[in-house]
Coordinates of C-alpha atoms (C1' of nucleotides) in Angstrom, one line a residue:
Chain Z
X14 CA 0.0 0.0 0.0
X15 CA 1.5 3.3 -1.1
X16 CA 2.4 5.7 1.6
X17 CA -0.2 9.2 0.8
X18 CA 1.6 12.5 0.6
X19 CA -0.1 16.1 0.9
X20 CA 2.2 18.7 0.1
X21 CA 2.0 22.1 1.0
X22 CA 3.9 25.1 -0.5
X23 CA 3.5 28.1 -1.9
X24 CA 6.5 28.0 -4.5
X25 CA 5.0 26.3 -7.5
X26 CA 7.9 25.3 -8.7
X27 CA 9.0 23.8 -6.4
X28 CA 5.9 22.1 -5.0
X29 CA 5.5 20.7 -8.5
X30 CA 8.6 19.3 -8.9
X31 CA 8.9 17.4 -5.9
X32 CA 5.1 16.1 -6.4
X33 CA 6.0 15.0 -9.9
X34 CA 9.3 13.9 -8.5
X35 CA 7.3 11.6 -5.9
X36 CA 4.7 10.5 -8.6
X37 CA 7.9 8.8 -10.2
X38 CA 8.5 6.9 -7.4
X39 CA 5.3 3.7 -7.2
X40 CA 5.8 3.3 -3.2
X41 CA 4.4 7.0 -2.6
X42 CA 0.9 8.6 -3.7
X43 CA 0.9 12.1 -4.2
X44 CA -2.8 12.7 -2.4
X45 CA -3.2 16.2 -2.9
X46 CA -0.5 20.0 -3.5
X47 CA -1.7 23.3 -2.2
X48 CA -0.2 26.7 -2.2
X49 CA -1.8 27.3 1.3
X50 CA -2.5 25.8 4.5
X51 CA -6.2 27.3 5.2
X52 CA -7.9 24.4 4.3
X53 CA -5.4 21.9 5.7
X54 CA -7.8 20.7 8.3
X55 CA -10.8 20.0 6.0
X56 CA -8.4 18.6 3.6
X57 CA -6.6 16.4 6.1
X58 CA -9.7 15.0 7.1
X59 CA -11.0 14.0 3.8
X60 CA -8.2 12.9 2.1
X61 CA -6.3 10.7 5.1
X62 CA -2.7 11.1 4.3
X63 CA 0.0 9.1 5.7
X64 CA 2.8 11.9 5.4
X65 CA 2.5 15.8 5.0
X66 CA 5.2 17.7 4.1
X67 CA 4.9 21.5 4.8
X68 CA 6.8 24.6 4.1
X69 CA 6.5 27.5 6.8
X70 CA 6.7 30.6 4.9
X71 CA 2.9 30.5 3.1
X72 CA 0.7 33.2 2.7
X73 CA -2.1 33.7 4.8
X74 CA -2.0 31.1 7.9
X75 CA 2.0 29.9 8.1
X76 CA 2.7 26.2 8.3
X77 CA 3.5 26.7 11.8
X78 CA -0.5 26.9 12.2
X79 CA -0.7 24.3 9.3
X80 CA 1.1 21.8 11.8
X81 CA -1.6 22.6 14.1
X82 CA -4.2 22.3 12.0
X83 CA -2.8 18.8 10.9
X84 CA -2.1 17.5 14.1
X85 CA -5.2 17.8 15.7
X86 CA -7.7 16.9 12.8
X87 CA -5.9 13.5 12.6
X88 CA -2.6 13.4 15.0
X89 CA -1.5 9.7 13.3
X90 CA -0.8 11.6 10.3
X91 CA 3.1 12.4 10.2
X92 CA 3.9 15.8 9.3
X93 CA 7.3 16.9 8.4
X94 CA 8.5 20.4 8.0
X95 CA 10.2 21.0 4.5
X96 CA 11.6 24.5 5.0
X97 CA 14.6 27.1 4.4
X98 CA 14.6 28.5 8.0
X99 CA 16.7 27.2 10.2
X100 CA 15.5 30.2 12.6
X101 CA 15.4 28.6 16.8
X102 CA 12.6 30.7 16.7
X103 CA 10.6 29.2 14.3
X104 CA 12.1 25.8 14.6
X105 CA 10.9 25.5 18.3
X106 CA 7.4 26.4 17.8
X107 CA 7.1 24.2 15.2
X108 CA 8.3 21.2 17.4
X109 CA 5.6 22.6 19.9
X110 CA 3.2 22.4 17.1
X111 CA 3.4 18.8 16.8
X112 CA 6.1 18.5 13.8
X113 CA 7.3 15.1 13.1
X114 CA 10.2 15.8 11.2
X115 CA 12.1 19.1 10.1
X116 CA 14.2 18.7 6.9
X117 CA 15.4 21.8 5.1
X118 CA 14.9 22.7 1.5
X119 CA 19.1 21.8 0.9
X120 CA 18.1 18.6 1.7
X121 CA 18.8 15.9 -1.6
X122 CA 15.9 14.2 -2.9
X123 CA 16.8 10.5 -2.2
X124 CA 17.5 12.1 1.8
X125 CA 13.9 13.3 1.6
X126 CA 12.3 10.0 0.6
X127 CA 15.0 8.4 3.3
X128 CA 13.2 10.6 6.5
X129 CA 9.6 9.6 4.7
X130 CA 10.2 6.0 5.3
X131 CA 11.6 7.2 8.5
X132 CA 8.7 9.0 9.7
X133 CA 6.4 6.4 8.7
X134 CA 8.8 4.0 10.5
X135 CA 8.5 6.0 13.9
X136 CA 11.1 8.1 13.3
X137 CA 11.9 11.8 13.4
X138 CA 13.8 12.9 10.4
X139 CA 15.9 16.1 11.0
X140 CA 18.7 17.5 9.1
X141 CA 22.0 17.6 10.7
X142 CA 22.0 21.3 11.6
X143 CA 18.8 21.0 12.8
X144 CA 19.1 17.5 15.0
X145 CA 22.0 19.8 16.7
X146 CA 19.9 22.7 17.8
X147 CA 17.5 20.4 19.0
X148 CA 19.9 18.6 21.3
X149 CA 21.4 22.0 22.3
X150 CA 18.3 23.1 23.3
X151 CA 18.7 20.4 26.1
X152 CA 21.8 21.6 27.3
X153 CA 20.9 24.5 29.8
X154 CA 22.1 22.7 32.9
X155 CA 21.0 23.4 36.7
X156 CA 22.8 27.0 37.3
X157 CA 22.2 27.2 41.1
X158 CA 23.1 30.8 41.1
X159 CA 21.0 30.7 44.4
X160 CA 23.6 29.3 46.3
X161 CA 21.2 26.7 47.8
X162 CA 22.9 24.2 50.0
X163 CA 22.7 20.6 49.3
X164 CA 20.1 19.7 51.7
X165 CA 18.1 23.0 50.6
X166 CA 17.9 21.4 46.9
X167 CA 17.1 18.1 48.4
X168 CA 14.1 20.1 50.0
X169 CA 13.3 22.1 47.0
X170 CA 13.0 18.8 45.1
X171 CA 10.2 17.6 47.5
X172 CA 8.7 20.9 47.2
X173 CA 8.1 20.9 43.9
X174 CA 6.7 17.4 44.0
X175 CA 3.9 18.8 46.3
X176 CA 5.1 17.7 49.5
X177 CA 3.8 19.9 52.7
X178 CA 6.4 21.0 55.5
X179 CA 5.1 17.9 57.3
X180 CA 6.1 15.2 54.7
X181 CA 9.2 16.7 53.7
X182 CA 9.7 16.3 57.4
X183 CA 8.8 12.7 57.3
X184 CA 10.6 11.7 54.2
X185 CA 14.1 13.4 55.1
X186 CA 13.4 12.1 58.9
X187 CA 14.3 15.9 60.6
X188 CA 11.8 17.6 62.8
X189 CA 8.6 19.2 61.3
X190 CA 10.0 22.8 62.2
X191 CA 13.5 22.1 60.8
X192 CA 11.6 21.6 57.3
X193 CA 10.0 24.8 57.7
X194 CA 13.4 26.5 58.8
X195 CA 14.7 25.1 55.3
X196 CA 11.9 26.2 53.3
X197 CA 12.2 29.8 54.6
X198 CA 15.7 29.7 54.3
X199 CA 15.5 28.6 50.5
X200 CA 12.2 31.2 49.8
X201 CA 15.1 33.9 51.3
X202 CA 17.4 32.7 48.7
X203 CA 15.2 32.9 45.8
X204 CA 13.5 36.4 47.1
X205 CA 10.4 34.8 46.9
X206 CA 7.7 34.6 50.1
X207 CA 5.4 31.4 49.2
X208 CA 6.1 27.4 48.4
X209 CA 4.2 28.1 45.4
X210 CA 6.7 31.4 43.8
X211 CA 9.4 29.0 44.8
X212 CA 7.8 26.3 42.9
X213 CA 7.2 28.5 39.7
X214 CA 10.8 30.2 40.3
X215 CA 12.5 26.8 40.3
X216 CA 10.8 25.2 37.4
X217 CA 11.1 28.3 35.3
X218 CA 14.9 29.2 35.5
X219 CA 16.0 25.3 35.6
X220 CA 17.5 25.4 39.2
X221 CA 17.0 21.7 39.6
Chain E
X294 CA 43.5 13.4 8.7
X295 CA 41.6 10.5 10.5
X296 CA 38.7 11.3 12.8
X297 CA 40.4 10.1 16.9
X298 CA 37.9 8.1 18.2
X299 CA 37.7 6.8 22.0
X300 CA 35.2 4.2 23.7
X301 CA 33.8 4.0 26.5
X302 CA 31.8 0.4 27.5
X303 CA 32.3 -2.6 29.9
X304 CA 30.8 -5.1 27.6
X305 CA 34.8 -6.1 26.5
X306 CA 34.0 -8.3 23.8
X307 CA 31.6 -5.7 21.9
X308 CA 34.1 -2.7 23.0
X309 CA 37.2 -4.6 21.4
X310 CA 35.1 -6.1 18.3
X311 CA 33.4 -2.4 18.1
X312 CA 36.6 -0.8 18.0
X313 CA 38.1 -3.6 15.9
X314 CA 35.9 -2.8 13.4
X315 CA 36.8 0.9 13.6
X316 CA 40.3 0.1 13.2
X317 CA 39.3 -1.5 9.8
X318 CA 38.3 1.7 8.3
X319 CA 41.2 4.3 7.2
X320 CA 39.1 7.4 8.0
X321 CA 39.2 6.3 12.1
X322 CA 41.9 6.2 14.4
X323 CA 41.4 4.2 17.8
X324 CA 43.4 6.3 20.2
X325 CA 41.4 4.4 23.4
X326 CA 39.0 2.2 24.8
X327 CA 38.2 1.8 28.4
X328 CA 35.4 -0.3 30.0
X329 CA 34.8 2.5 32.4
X330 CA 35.0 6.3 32.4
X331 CA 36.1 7.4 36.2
X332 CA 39.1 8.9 34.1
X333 CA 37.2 10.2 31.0
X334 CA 38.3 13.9 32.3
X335 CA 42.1 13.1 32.3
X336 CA 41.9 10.7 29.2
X337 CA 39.7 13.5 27.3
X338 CA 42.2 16.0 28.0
X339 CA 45.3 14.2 26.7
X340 CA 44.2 12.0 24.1
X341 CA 41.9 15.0 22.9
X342 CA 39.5 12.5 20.8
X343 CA 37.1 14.3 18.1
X344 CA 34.4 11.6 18.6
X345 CA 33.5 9.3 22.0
X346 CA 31.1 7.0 21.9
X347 CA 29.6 6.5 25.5
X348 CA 28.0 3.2 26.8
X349 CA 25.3 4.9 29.6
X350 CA 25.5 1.3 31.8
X351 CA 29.4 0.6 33.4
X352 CA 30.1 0.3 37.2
X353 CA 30.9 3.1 39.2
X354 CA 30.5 6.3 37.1
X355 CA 27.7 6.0 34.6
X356 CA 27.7 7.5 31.1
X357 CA 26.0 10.3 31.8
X358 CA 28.2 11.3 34.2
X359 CA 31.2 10.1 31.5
X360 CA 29.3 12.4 29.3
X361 CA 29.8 15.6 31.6
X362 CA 33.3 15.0 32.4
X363 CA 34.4 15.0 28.7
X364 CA 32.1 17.8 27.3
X365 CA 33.3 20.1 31.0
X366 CA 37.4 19.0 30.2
X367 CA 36.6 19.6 26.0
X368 CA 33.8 20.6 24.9
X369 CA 34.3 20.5 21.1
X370 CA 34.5 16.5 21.4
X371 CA 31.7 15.1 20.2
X372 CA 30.1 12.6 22.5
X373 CA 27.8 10.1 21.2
X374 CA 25.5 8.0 23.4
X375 CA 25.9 4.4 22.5
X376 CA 23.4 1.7 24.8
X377 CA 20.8 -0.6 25.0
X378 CA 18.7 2.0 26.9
X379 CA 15.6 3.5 25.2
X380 CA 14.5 4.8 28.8
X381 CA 13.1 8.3 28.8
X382 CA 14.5 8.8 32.6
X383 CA 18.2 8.4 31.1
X384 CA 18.0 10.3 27.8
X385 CA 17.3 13.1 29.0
X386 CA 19.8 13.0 31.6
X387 CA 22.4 12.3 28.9
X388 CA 20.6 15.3 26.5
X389 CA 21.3 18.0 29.5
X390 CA 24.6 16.6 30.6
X391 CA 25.8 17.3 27.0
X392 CA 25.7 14.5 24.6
X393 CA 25.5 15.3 21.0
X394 CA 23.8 12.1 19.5
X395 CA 22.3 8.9 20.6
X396 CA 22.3 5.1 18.8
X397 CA 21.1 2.6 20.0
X398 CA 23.0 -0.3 20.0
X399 CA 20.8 -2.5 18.0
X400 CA 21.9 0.2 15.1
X401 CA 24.1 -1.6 12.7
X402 CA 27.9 -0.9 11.9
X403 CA 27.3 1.0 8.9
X404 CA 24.8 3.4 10.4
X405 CA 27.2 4.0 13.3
X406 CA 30.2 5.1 10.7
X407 CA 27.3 7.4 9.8
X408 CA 26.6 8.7 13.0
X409 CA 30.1 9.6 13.4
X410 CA 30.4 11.0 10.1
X411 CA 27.3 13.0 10.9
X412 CA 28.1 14.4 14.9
X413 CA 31.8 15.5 12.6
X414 CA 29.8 17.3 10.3
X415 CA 28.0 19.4 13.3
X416 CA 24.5 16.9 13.4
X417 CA 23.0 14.5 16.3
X418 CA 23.0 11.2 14.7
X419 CA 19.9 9.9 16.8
X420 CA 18.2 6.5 16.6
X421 CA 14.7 6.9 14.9
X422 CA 12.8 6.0 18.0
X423 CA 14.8 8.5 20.0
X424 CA 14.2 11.2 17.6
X425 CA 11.0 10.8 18.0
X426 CA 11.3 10.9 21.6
X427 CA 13.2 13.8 21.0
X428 CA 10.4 15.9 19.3
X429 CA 7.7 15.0 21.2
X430 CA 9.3 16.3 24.4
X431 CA 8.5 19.5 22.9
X432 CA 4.8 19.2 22.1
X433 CA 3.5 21.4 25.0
X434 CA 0.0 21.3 23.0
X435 CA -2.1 22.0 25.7
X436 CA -3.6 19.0 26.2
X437 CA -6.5 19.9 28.8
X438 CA -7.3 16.4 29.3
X439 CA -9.0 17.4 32.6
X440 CA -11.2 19.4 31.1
X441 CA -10.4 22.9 32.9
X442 CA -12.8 26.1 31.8
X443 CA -11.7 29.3 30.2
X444 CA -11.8 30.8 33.4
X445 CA -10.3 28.0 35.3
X446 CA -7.0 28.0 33.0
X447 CA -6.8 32.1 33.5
X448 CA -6.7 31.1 37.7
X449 CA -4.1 28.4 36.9
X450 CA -1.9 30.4 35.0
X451 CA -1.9 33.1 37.6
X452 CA -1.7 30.5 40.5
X453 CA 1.2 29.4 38.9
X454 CA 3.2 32.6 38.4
X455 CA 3.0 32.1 42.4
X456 CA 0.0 34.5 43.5
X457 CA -2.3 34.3 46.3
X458 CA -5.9 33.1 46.2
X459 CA -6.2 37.2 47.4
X460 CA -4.1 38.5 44.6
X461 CA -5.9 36.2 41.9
X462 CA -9.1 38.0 43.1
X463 CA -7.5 41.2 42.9
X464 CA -6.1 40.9 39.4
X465 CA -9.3 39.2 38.1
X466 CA -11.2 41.5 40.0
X467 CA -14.2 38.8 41.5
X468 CA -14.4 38.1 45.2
X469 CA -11.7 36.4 47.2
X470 CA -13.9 33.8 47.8
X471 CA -15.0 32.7 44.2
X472 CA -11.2 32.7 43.3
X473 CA -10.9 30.1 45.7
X474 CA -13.8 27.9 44.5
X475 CA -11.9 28.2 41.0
X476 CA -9.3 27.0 43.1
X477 CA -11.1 24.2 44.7
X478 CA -12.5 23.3 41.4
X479 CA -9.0 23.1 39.9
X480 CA -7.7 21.0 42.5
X481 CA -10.4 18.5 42.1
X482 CA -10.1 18.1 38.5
X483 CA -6.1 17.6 38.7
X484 CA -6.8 15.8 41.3
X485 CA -4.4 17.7 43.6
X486 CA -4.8 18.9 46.8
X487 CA -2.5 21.8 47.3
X488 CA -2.1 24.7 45.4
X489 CA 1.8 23.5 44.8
X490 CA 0.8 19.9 43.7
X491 CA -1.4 21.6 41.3
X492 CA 1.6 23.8 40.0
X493 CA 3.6 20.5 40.0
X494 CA 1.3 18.8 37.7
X495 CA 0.7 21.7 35.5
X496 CA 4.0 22.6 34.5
X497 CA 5.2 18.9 34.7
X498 CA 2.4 17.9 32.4
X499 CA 2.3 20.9 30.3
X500 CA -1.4 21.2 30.9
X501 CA -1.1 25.2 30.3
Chain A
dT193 C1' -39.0 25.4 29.3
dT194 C1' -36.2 22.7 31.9
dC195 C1' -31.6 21.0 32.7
dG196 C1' -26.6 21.2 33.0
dG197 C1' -22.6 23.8 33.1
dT198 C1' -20.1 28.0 34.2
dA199 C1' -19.3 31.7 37.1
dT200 C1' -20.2 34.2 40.9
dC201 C1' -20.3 34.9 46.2
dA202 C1' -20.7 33.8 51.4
dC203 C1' -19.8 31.4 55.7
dT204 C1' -17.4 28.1 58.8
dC205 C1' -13.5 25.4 60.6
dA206 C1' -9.3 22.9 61.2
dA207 C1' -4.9 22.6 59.3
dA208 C1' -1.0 24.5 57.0
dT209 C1' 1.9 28.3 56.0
dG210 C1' 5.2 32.4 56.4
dA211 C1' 7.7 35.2 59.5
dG212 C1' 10.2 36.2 63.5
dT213 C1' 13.4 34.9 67.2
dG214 C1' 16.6 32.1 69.5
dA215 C1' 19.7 28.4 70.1
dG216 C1' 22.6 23.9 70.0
dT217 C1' 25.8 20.9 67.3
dA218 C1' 29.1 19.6 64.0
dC219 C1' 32.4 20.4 60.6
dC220 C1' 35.9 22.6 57.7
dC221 C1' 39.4 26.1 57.1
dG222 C1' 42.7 29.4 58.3
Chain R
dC209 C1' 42.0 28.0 68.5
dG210 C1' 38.3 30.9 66.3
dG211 C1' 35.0 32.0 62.7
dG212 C1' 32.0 30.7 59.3
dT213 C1' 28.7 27.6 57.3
dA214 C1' 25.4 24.0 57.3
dC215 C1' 22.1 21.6 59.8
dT216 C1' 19.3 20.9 63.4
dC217 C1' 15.2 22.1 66.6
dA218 C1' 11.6 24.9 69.4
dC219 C1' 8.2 28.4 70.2
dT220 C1' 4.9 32.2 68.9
dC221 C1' 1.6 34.7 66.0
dA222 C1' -1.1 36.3 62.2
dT223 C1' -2.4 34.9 57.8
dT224 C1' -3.5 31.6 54.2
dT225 C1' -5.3 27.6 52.7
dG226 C1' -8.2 23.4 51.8
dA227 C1' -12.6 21.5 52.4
dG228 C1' -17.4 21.5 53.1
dT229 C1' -21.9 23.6 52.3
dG230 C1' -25.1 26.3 50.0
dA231 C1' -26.9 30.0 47.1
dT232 C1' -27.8 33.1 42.9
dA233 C1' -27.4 34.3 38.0
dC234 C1' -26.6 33.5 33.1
dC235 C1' -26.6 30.8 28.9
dG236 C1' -27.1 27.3 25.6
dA237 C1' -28.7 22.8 24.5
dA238 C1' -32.1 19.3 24.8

DNA sequence: TTCGGTATCACTCAAATGAGTGAGTACCCG
DNA sequence: CGGGTACTCACTCATTTGAGTGATACCGAA
């Protein structure tokens, strides 16, 4: 059974090409091309396709919103972004989006049918460049600029699990009011006055 | 000029066949391979390796922590995750502490020399299923699978920038007492029952 | 029109929390 | 040895919070 491909791009050159290009190929059926992403819902929903590939840049709604659009009409369907940006910016929200794959437009013809078979395989087909970023993006390690003590993270990390003063207590085996003396002591540190500021605080600036 | 290669794993016989096998091919130079990495700071410094491939299970240190001491001593190595371990717990741990790809060791020989090739050429050689993995850690779609109202996700997201049930009335301007039945109402539907378990969940599921 | 959901508000009560103050022990480092 | 830091614990006090109960008003769907 052929794998269905939408494609959507607003360069009609381009989108024609590679849709002829895929026609070629008897494992792939080219489903459906459009210069927009308006529709991409409706269309999705009629026409079922196994693999979308989208570009970003499109007038009216951007792919980024096409992804959306997409993903929640029918979230099996795999959608891979086919794009020149390499922008974090836009890169990132199209991850958020629900993109299954992010290959730019550089990318050689038999690479682009390798990351269809690999998105239909389970995969997540990225270009180099981009596969870096992504992992980067990972990299922004515990900065404790706090100064909070060892025993003050190992109370923070109950915190932000939900644990009251009296089960922090309990699970680190010191006294009800020592917990609380840590707690103040670590709300001081991060010039916050509530569990829950110190909660948000944490989470948001990746202390632990 | 060959790419340096060192390995770290304490499975000797696939170590010495992996590096074997490395030795085979011109383009690579073995210049070590240990089956643990309690020295990978001292070895990284002298030996000064372009690529390490990481094992994530040896006694004493574990690769993650392998993975931080080379990327802290030199960080323009590329480390590559190489295990059995598909465990989400584990590759993150090895994402944040550095590591600039991740195979799986079921990936055969030829898409290793690929990997390395690749992490040279400034990618993240990644194992389809990790990719995936990868990519949908970022999908913050709000998934409101607990049903919260309009109103109820503007109390959350305010609750969760740390204010008071008083100060959520204030800046929503309704009574300090119907903020905290939104409150109460949230709390039952997360099925919390604290204001910082509630924050916990939220941000930990990505609910808003 | 009735019913369900949402949003609003009020009252009570026990428990938890934040803030302040003070103090003892242990350890490392100079 | 002395000083600093971390960790521990106790007590008070006002405020906040979670939980329970009940009520009113609006709106849209059945």
């Amino acid at each position: 059974m052929p794998i269905r491909i939408i494609i959507f791009d607003d360069n009609d050159k381009l989108r024609e090409s590679l849709a002829y290009l895929l026609k070629t190929q008897p494992e792939y059926e080219m489903v459906g091309e459009y210069n927009n992403c308006k529709e991409a819902a409706t269309i999705t929903r009629v026409y079922k396709p196994d693999v979308v590939l989208m570009d970003i840049d499109m007038p009216g709604d951007s792919g980024i919103n096409g992804v959306r659009y997409v993903k929640e009409t029918r979230p099996q369907t795999s959608v891979i972004m086919y794009t020149v940006f390499e922008d974090d910016e836009k890169l990132f929200q199209c991850l958020c989006a629900g993109a299954n794959g992010y290959l730019l437009k550089q990318t050689p013809p038999q690479k682009l049918f390798d990351g269809i078979q690999e998105v239909i395989a389970g995969g997540a087909p990225m270009s180099p460049v981009i596969a870096r970023k992504v992992l980067n993006s990972f990299q922004h390690g515990k900065s404790n600029k706090y100064f909070l003590t060892p025993r003050e993270i190992e109370v923070l990390h109950l915190l932000i699990k939900g644990y009251s003063a009296k089960m922090i207590a309990a699970n680190l085996d010191i006294s009800f009011d020592t917990a609380r003396a840590h707690l103040k002591n670590i709300y001081q540190k991060l010039h916050v006055n509530s569990g829950k500021e110190a909660i948000g605080k944490a989470l948001g600036e990746h202390i632990v």
